[in-house]
Structure formats: C-alpha cells, structure tokens
Coordinates of C-alpha atoms in Angstrom, one line a residue:
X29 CA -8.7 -33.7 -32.7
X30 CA -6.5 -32.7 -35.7
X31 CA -3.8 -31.7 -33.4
X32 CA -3.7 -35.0 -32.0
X33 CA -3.7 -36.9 -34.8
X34 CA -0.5 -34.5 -35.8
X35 CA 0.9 -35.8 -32.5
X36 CA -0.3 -39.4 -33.8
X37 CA 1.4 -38.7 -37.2
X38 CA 4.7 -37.3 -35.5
X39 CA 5.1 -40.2 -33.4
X40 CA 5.2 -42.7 -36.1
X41 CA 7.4 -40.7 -38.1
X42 CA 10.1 -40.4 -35.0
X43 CA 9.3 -44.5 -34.8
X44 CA 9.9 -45.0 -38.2
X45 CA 13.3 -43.3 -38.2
X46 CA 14.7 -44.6 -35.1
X47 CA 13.6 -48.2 -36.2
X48 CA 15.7 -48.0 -39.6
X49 CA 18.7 -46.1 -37.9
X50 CA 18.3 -49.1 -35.4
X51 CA 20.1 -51.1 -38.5
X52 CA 23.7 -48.8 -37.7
X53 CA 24.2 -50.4 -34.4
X54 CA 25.5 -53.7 -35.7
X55 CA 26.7 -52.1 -39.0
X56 CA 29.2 -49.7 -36.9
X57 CA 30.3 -51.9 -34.8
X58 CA 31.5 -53.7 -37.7
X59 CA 33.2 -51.0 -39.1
X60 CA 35.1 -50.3 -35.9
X61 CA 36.4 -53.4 -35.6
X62 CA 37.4 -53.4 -39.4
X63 CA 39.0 -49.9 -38.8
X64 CA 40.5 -50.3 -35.3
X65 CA 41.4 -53.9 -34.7
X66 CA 42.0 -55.3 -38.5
X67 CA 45.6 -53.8 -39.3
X68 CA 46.6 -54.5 -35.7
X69 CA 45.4 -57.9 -35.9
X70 CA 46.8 -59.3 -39.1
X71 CA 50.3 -57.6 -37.8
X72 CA 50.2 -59.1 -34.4
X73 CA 49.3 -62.4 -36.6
X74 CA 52.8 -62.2 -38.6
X75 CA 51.6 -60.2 -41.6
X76 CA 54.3 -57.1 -42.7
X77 CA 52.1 -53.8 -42.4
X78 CA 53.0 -52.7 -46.1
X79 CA 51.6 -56.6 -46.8
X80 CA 48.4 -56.0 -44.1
X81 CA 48.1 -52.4 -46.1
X82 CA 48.2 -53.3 -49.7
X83 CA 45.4 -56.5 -49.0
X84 CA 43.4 -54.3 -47.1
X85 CA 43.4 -51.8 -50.0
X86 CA 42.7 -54.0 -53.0
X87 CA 39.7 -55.7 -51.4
X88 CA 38.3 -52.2 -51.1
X89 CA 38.8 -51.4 -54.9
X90 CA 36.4 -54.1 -55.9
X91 CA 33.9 -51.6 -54.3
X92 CA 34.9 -49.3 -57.1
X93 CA 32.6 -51.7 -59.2
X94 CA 30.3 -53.8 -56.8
X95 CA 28.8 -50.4 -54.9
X96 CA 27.1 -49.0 -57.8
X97 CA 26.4 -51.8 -59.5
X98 CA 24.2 -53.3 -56.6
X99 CA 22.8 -49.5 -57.2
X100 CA 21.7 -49.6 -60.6
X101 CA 20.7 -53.0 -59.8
X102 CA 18.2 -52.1 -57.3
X103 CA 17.1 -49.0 -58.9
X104 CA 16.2 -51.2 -61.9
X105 CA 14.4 -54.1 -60.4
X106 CA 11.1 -54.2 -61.2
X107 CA 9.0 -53.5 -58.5
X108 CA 5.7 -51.3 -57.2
X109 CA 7.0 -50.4 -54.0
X110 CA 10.2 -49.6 -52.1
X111 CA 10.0 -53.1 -50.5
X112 CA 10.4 -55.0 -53.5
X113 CA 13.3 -52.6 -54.6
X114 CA 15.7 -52.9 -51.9
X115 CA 14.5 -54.4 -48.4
X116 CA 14.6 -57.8 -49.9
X117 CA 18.7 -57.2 -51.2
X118 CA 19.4 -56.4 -47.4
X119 CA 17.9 -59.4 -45.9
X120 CA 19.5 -61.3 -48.7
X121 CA 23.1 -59.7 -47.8
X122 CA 23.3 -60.1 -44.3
X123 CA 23.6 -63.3 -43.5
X124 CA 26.5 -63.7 -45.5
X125 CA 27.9 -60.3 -44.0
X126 CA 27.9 -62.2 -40.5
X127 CA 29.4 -65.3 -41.7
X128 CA 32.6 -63.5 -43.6
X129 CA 33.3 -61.0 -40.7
X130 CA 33.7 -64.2 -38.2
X131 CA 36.1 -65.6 -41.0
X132 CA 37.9 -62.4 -41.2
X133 CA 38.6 -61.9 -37.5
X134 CA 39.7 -65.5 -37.1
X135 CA 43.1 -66.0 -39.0
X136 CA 45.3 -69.2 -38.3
X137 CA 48.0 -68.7 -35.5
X138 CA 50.1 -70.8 -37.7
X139 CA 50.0 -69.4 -40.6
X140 CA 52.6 -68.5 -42.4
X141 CA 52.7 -64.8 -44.3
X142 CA 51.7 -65.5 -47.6
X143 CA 48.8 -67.4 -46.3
X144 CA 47.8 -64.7 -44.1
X145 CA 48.0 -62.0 -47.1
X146 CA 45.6 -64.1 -49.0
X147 CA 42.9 -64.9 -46.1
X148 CA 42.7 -61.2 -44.9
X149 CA 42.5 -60.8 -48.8
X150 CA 39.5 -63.1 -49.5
X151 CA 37.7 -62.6 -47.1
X152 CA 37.6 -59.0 -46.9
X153 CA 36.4 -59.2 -50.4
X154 CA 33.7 -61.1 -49.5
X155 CA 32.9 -59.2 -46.5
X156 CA 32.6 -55.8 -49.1
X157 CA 30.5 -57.4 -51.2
X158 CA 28.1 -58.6 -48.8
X159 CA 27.9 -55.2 -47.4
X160 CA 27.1 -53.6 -50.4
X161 CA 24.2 -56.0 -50.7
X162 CA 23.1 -54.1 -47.3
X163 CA 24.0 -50.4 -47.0
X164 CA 23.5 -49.5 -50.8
X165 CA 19.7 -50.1 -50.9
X166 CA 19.5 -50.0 -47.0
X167 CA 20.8 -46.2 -47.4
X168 CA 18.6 -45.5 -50.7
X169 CA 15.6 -46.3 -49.0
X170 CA 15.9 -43.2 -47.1
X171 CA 14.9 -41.6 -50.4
X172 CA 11.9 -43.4 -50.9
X173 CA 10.2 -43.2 -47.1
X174 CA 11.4 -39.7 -46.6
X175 CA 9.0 -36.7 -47.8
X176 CA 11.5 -33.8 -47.8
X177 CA 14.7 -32.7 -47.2
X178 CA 13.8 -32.2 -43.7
X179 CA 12.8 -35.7 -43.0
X180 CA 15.5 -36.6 -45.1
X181 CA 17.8 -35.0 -42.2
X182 CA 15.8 -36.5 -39.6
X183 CA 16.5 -40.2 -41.0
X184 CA 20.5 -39.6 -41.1
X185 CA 19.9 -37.8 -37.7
X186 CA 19.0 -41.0 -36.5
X187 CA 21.9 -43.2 -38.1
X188 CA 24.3 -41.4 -36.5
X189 CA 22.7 -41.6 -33.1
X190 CA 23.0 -45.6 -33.6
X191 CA 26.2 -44.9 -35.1
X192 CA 27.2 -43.7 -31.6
X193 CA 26.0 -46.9 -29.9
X194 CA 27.4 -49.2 -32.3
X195 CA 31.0 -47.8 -32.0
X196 CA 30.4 -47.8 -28.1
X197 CA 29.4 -51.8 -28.9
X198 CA 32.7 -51.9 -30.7
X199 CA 35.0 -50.9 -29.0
X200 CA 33.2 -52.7 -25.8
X201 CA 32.8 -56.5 -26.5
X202 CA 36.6 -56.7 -27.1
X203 CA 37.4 -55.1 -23.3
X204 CA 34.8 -56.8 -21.5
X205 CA 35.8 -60.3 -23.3
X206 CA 38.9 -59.6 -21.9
X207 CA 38.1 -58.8 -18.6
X208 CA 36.0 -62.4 -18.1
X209 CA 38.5 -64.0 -19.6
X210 CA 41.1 -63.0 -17.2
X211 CA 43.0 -61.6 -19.7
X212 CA 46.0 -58.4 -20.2
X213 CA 46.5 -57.7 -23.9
X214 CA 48.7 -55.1 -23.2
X215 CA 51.2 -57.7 -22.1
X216 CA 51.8 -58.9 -25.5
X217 CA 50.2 -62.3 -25.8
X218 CA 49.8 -63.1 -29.3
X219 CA 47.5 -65.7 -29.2
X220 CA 45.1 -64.0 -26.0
X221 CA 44.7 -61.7 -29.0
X222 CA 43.9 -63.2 -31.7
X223 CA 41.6 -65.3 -29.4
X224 CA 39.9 -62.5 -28.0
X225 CA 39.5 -60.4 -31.8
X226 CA 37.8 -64.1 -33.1
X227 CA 35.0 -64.4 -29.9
X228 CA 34.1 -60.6 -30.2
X229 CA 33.9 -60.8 -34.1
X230 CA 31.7 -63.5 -33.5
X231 CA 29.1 -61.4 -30.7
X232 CA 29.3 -58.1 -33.2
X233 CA 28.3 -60.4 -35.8
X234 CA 25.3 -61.8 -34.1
X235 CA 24.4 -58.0 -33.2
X236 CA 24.8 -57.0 -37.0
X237 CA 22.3 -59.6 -38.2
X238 CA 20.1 -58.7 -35.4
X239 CA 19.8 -55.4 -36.3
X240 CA 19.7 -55.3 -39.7
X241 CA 16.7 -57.7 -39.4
X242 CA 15.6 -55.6 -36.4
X243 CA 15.7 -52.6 -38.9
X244 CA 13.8 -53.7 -41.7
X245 CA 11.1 -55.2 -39.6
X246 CA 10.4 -51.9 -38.7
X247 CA 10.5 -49.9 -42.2
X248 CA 8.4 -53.3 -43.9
X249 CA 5.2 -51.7 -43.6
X250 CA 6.0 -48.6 -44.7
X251 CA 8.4 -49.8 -47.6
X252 CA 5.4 -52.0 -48.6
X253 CA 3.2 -48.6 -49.0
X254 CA 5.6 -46.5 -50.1
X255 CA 5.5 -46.1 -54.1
X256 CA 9.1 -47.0 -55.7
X257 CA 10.1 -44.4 -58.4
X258 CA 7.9 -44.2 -61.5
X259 CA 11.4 -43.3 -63.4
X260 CA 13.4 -46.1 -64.8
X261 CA 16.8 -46.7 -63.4
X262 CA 19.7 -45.8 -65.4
X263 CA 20.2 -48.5 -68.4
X264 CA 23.8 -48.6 -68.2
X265 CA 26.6 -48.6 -65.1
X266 CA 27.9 -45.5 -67.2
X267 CA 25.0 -43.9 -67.8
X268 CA 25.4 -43.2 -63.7
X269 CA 28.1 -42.0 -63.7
X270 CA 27.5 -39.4 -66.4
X271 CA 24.8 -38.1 -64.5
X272 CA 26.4 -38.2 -61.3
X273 CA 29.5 -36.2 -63.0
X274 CA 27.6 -33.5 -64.9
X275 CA 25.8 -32.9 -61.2
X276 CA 28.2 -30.3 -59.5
X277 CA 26.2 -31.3 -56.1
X278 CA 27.4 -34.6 -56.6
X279 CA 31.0 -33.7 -57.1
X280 CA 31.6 -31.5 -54.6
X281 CA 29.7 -33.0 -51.8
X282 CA 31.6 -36.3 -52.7
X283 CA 35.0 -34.8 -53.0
X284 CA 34.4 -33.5 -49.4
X285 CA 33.6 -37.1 -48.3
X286 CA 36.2 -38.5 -49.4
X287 CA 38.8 -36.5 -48.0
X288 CA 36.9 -37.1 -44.4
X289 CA 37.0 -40.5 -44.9
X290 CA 40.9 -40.6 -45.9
X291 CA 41.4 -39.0 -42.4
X292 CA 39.2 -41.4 -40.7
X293 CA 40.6 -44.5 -42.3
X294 CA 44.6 -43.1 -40.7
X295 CA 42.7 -42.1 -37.8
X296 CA 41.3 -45.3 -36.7
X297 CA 44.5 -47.3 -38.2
X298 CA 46.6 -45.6 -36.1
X299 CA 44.4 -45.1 -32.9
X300 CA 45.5 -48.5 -31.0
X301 CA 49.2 -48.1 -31.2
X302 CA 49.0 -44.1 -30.8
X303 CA 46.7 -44.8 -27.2
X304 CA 48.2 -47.7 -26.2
X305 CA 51.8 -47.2 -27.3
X306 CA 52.5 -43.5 -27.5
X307 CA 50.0 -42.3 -24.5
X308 CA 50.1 -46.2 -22.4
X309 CA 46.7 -46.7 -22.7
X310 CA 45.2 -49.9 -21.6
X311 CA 42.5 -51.5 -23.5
X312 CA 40.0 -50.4 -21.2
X313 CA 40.9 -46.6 -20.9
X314 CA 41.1 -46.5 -25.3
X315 CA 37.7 -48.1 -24.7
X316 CA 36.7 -45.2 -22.4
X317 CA 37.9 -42.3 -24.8
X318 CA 36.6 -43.8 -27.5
X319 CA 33.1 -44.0 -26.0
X320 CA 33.1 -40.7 -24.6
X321 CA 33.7 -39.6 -28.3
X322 CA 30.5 -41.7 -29.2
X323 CA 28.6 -40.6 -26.4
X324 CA 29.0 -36.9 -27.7
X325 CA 28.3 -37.7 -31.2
X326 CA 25.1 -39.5 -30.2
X327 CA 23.7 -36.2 -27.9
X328 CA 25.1 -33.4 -30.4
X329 CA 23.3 -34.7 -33.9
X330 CA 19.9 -33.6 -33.3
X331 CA 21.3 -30.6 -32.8
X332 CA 23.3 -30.2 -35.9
X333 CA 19.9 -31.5 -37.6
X334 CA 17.8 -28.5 -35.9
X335 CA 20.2 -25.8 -36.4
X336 CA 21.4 -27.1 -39.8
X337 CA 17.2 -26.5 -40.9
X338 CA 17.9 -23.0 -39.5
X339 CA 21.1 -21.7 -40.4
X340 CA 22.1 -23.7 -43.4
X341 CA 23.3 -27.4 -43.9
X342 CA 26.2 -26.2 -46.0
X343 CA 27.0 -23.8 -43.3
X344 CA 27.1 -25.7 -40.7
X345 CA 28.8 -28.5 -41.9
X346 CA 31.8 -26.0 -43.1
X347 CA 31.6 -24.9 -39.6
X348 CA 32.4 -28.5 -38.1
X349 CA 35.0 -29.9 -40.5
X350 CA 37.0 -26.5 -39.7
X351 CA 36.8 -27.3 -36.1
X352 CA 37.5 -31.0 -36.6
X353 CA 40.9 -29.4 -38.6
X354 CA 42.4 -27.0 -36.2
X355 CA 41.5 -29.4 -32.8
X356 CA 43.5 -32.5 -34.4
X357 CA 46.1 -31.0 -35.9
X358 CA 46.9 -28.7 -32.5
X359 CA 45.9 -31.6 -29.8
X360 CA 47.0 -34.8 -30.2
X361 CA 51.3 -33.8 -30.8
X362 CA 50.9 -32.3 -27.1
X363 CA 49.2 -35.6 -24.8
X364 CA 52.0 -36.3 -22.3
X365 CA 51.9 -40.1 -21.4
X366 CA 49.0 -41.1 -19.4
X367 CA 46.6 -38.1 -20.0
X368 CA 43.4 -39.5 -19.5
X369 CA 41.7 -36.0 -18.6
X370 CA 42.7 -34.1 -21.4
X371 CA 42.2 -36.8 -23.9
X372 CA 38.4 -37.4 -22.8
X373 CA 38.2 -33.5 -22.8
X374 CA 39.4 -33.8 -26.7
X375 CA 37.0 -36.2 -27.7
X376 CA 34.9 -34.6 -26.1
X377 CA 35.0 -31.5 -28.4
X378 CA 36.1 -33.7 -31.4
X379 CA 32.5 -35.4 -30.9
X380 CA 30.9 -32.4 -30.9
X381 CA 32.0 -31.2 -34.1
X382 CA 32.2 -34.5 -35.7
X383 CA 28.6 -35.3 -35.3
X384 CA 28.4 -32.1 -38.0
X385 CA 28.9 -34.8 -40.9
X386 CA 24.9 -36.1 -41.0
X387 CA 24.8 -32.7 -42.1
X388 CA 26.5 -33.8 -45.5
X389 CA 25.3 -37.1 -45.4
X390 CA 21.7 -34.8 -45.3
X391 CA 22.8 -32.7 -47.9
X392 CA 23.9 -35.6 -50.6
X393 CA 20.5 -37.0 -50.1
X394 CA 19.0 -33.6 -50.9
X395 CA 21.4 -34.0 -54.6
X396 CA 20.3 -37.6 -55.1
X397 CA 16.3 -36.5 -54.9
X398 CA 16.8 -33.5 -57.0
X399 CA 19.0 -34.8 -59.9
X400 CA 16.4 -37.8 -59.8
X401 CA 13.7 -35.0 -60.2
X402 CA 15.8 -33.5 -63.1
X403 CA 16.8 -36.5 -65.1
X404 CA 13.5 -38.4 -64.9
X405 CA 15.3 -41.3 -63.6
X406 CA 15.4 -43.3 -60.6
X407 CA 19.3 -42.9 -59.6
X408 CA 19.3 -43.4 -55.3
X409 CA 20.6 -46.7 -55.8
X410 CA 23.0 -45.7 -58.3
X411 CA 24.1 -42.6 -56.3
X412 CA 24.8 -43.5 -53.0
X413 CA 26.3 -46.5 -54.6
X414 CA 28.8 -44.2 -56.1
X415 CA 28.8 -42.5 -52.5
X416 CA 30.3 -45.9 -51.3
X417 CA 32.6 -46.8 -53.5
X418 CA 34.3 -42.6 -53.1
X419 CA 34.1 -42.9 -49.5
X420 CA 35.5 -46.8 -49.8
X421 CA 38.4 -45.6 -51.9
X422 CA 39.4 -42.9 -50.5
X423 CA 39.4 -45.3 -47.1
X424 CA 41.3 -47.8 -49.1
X425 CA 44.0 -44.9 -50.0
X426 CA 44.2 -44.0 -46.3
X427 CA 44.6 -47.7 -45.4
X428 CA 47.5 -47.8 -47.3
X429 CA 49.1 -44.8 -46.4
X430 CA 48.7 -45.9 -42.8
X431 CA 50.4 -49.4 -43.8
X432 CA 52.8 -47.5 -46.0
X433 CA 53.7 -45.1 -43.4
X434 CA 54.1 -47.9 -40.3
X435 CA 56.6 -49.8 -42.2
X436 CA 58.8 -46.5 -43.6
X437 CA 59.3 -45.7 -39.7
X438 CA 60.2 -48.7 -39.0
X439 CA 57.1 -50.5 -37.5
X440 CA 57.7 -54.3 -36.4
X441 CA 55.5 -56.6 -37.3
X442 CA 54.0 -59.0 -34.5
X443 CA 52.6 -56.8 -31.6
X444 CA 55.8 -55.9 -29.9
X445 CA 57.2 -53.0 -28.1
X446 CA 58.4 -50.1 -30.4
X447 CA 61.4 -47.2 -30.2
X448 CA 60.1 -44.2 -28.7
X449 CA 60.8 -42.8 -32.2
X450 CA 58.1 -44.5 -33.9
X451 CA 55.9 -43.6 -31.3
X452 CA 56.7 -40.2 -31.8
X453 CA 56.0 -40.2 -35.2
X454 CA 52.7 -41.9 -34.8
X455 CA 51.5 -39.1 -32.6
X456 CA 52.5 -36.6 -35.4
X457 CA 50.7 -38.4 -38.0
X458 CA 47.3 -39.0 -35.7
X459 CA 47.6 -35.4 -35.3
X460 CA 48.7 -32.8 -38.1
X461 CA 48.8 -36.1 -40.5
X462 CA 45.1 -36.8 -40.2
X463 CA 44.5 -32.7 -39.9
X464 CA 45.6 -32.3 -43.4
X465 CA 42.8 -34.6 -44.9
X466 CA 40.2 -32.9 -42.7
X467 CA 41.7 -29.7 -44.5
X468 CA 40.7 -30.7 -47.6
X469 CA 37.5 -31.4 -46.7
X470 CA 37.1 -27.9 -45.3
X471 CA 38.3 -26.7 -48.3
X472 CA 35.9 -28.5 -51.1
X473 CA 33.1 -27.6 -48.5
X474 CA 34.6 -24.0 -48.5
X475 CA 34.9 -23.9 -52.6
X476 CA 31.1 -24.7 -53.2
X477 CA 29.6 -22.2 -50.7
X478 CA 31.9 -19.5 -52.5
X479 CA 30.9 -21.1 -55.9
X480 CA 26.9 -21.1 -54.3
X481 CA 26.1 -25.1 -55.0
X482 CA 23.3 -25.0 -52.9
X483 CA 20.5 -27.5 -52.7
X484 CA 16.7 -27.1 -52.6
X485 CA 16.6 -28.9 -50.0
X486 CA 19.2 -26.2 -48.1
X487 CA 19.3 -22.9 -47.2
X488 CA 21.6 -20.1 -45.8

C-alpha cells in the first residue's frame, strides 16, 4: 500500500513538473524568433545593422533594472502562499507579452529608417518588460514548489524538454506559413517576408499565451498550498545586490551564464545568413537542422539530470560547455556548400552537449535556496531576477557585436545577395567567433571547481 501511494506521489510530482515546464513552449518560441528572425527582419525592412544592433541592445538594458526589480517586487508582496507571490504577476504579464511581440514582428513596409529604429525600439521595450512580468516569478516559483535540489533539477529538466519543442515551434510556423502560402523567401521578396515574419508572430503569440496560462493552471493548486517564504524580501533593490555579490555561488555561476548567453545571442544572429547564405540553405532545410538540434536537446536532459545527481552538477556541466567549445570552433569553418549530412550530424552532437546547461540553471537554483537559508531573507525573486538581467546583458553585448560585426564586413542592408567574402567571414565568426565565448564559460566553470564553490545541493 505504501509503495503505491510512493508511485501515487511520484506521478504527481512528474505531472507537476511537466505542467509548469509546459509554460517554455510558447516562451521559446518567442525567443527564437527574437534571436533568429529579428535582426534579419528589421535589415530586410531597410534598417542599417549597426542601427538594427544598437536598438536591439538598448531595449535590453532596461532589463538591467526591470528584472530584479519585478524580483524584489514579488519576493516582497505580501502573501501566505506561493500563488499570491508570483502566479498572479505571470497571468498579469502575458497578455501584454502577446500583444507587443505581434507589434514587434509587424514593422511598416514603408517606413522610412528612423522610424524603423524607433518601432523595433519601443516595442522591444515593451516586449522585455512584459516578459519580466512572466519568467522572473514564473522561474522563482521553482523554489517554492521544489523540496530539494534534486527536484529542483527535475523542474529545469523539464523546461528544457519544452524548450526543445518550443524552438522546434519556432523555427516551424515561419516554414510551413511559407509553404501554404506558396511562397520562396530565398528569392528575395521583401515584402513575402515581412508578411510571412507578421502572420507567424501572430500564431507563436497565441501559443505563448496558451501556455503560459496552460502552465499555471497546472502549478495553481500546488502554488495555493505551498507556504511562500516566512523571510522578508530584501528592503531595498541594493540590498540584492549586496547579497547576491558577497555570494561567490552567485558570481561564478552567473559569470558562466553570461558568457554562454554572449555566444548564443552571435549564434542565433548570425544563423540565417551563415545557413542560408554561406552553406545555401533553404528555409526548410535551416528549419530541419535546427530541429534536429532541438530534438537532441529534448532526449539528452534527463540524462544530464540523472547523471548530474551522480557524478556532480559542476562536473558535468564543465564537461558540456568544453565540448560545446572545441565542436564550434573546429566544425562550422569546414561545411562545404550544401552539407546537409554533416551539419545534422553537428547539431546533432552540439545538442547533446548543449542540453548540459539545465545543469547550471540546476545549480543556480541550488545558490538561490541556500543564500536564502543563510541570509534569512526571501531573495528567489530578487536572484533570478538578477539571473535575467546577466544573461539579458550579456545577450544585448552579443547583439551588438553581431550588428557591429555585419556592418564592419560590409553587410548590406535589405535582404540581398552578399560577396562570397562576407560570407566567409560569417562562417568564421559562427565558428571560432562564437567558440571563444563558450571558452569563457568553460573557464569560469573550470575556476570554481579548482577554487571548490560547491553547492549543498551538489556533489562530486
């Protein structure tokens, strides 16, 4: 009897996680089509990549304040239980999520530049802080459900599974839009384009809301029962950020986030025109690599999650971003035109050690529940609002860089064939370019299992 109700308990538990990582789906897709399609979209509209780059990187720096302020914010509210402290800021948020990434993804064919700085501009601030009214107390939650570091793992296990399937839905509505509309966006039709990035920003944000709601229908029982932290919040912004910067967890684990997300941010920038212009991809075959990439991710991270419980989340997650280094940086120079096999075999592998990140994700929520324990204050909110804004800035930096970089070799704006040249040099910064932020990464992660940071919540 009491190892059926185990079974009983054990089945919830898997419910309950699924159910909230459920809320990544929509939230992904989103972010692929902010990574993938945004740059190329405001270019092939008539906006100068260094212009494109420099919006796209101010509207992120507002993160540097709105992240952990919706943080202390929701650590602070007043409430009895983890429902009243941050599911009722995500329903608030995402309605308003949905509406600005429709906005976004639909600028005026006739616009002229200036006008076109200043809607991706808007707009994208909007967007940012609407999704800080989402992920910051949708990701602290995880904090307040989970028992222990293990569960903890099991949560973020789970994200990134539906982080798979939301970059699958993605990268899919734009190529299947296509399709039924009988249309070739390799052939350089700017307004099929922009048509086509407006409708699927307009299914993707339909999906987000979906989800999101999907997500915290599931979670509202148990956020109703679950007791919110007995600690007060921090009092102050500041007082966050002192206790995020005396914790050498938070630092280090942080510092390797951010480099990551640097390499993602040229990564994804630079993945349309280095598929489709340096390799001559279609749509549909980008789509394909792309998804076998998510594919991979989805069935590796419940491995990562077992073995990490076994062999050491720190380990592990070394392990992966070294991989993740030496396969970019070696690969992506060598793709002769066309190379369909050995680019699905690359992403491939590159999933496979990519999925290693929930391990991190796992181990800053082991730094958040301990430093709580420590300071006698209620700091998830605070802390992985911090997380963002890192993460956000260092993908704001790498935004840049990528707009930066486009217009120093010579990029032109508007969607238009390129020299072989710049093609060239796009495949060397997808490649040992993006490798050298992943190095860093390896490095910080590196530093702190020689300087022994290790969490509770961690072993080797």
């Amino acid at each position: 009897m009491s190892s059926s109700a185990g079974k009983s308990t054990r089945g919830q538990s898997q419910w309950l996680k699924s159910g909230y990582g459920s809320a990544e789906v929509g939230l992904v897709s989103m972010e692929v089509m902010l990574q993938v399609y945004l740059l190329e979209l405001y270019v092939s509209a008539g906006l100068s990549p260094a212009l494109a780059g420099t919006a796209l990187a101010l509207a992120v720096v507002w993160d540097a304040v709105s992240d952990p302020l919706m943080g202390l914010i929701s650590d602070r509210t007043t409430a009895a239980t983890a429902r009243g402290k941050r599911l009722w800021y995500v329903l608030l948020g995402a309605p308003f999520m949905s509406v600005s990434f429709l906005y976004l993804f639909s600028p005026d064919a006739q616009a002229s530049e200036s006008l076109l700085f200043w809607q991706l501009l808007g707009w994208y601030l909007i967007l940012n802080t609407a999704i800080t009214m989402v992920v910051v107390p949708y990701l602290a939650l995880i904090n307040d459900l989970a028992k222990d570091a293990r569960e903890r793992a099991g949560f973020f296990g789970w994200r990134l599974v539906f982080s798979g399937a939301g970059l699958i839905l993605g990268l899919a509505i734009p190529a299947v839009l296509a399709i039924a509309a009988g249309e070739s966006l390799e052939s350089g039709d700017r307004e099929a384009l922009l048509e086509n990035r407006s409708e699927s920003s307009l299914w993707i944000a339909v999906a987000a809301l979906f989800f999101v709601v999907v997500a915290m229908a599931t979670v509202w029982r148990a956020s109703g029962s679950a007791r919110a932290d007995t600690f007060g919040g921090a009092s102050r912004l500041m007082d966050a950020f002192k206790s995020a910067f005396r914790s050498r967890g938070f630092r280090f684990v942080v510092a390797a986030f951010m480099f990551i997300a640097m390499g993602r941010a040229v990564n994804g920038s630079l993945a349309l025109i280095f598929y489709k212009g340096t390799l001559g991809f279609t749509d549909q075959q980008v789509a394909l690599a792309l998804m076998g990439l998510s594919v991979t991710v989805m069935a590796a991270t419940p491995a990562w999650v077992h073995f990490g419980g076994r062999f050491g989340k720190l380990r592990l997650s070394l392990y992966g971003a070294l991989g993740l280094t030496v396969l970019t940086a070696v690969t992506y120079p060598l793709m002769p035109p066309q190379s369909v096999g050995p680019v699905l075999l690359v992403v491939v592998i590159g999933g496979l050690v990519a999925s290693s990140v929930v391990l991190l994700e796992a181990l800053f929520s082991d730094v958040v529940q301990e430093d709580g324990d420590d300071s006698q204050l209620s700091l998830g909110g605070a802390y992985y609002g911090l997380w963002r804004t890192a993460t956000k800035m260092a993908r704001a930096g790498g935004l840049a860089v990528s707009g930066a970089f486009l217009w120093s070799i010579g990029f032109e704006e508007g969607g238009g064939e390129q020299s072989d040249g710049v093609y060239r040099a796009v495949a060397w910064a997808f490649g040992p370019g993006v490798a050298v932020f992943f190095a860093g990464g390896t490095w910080v992660l590196w530093s702190m299992r020689q300087r022994g940071i290790l969490t509770k919540g961690d072993k080797e």
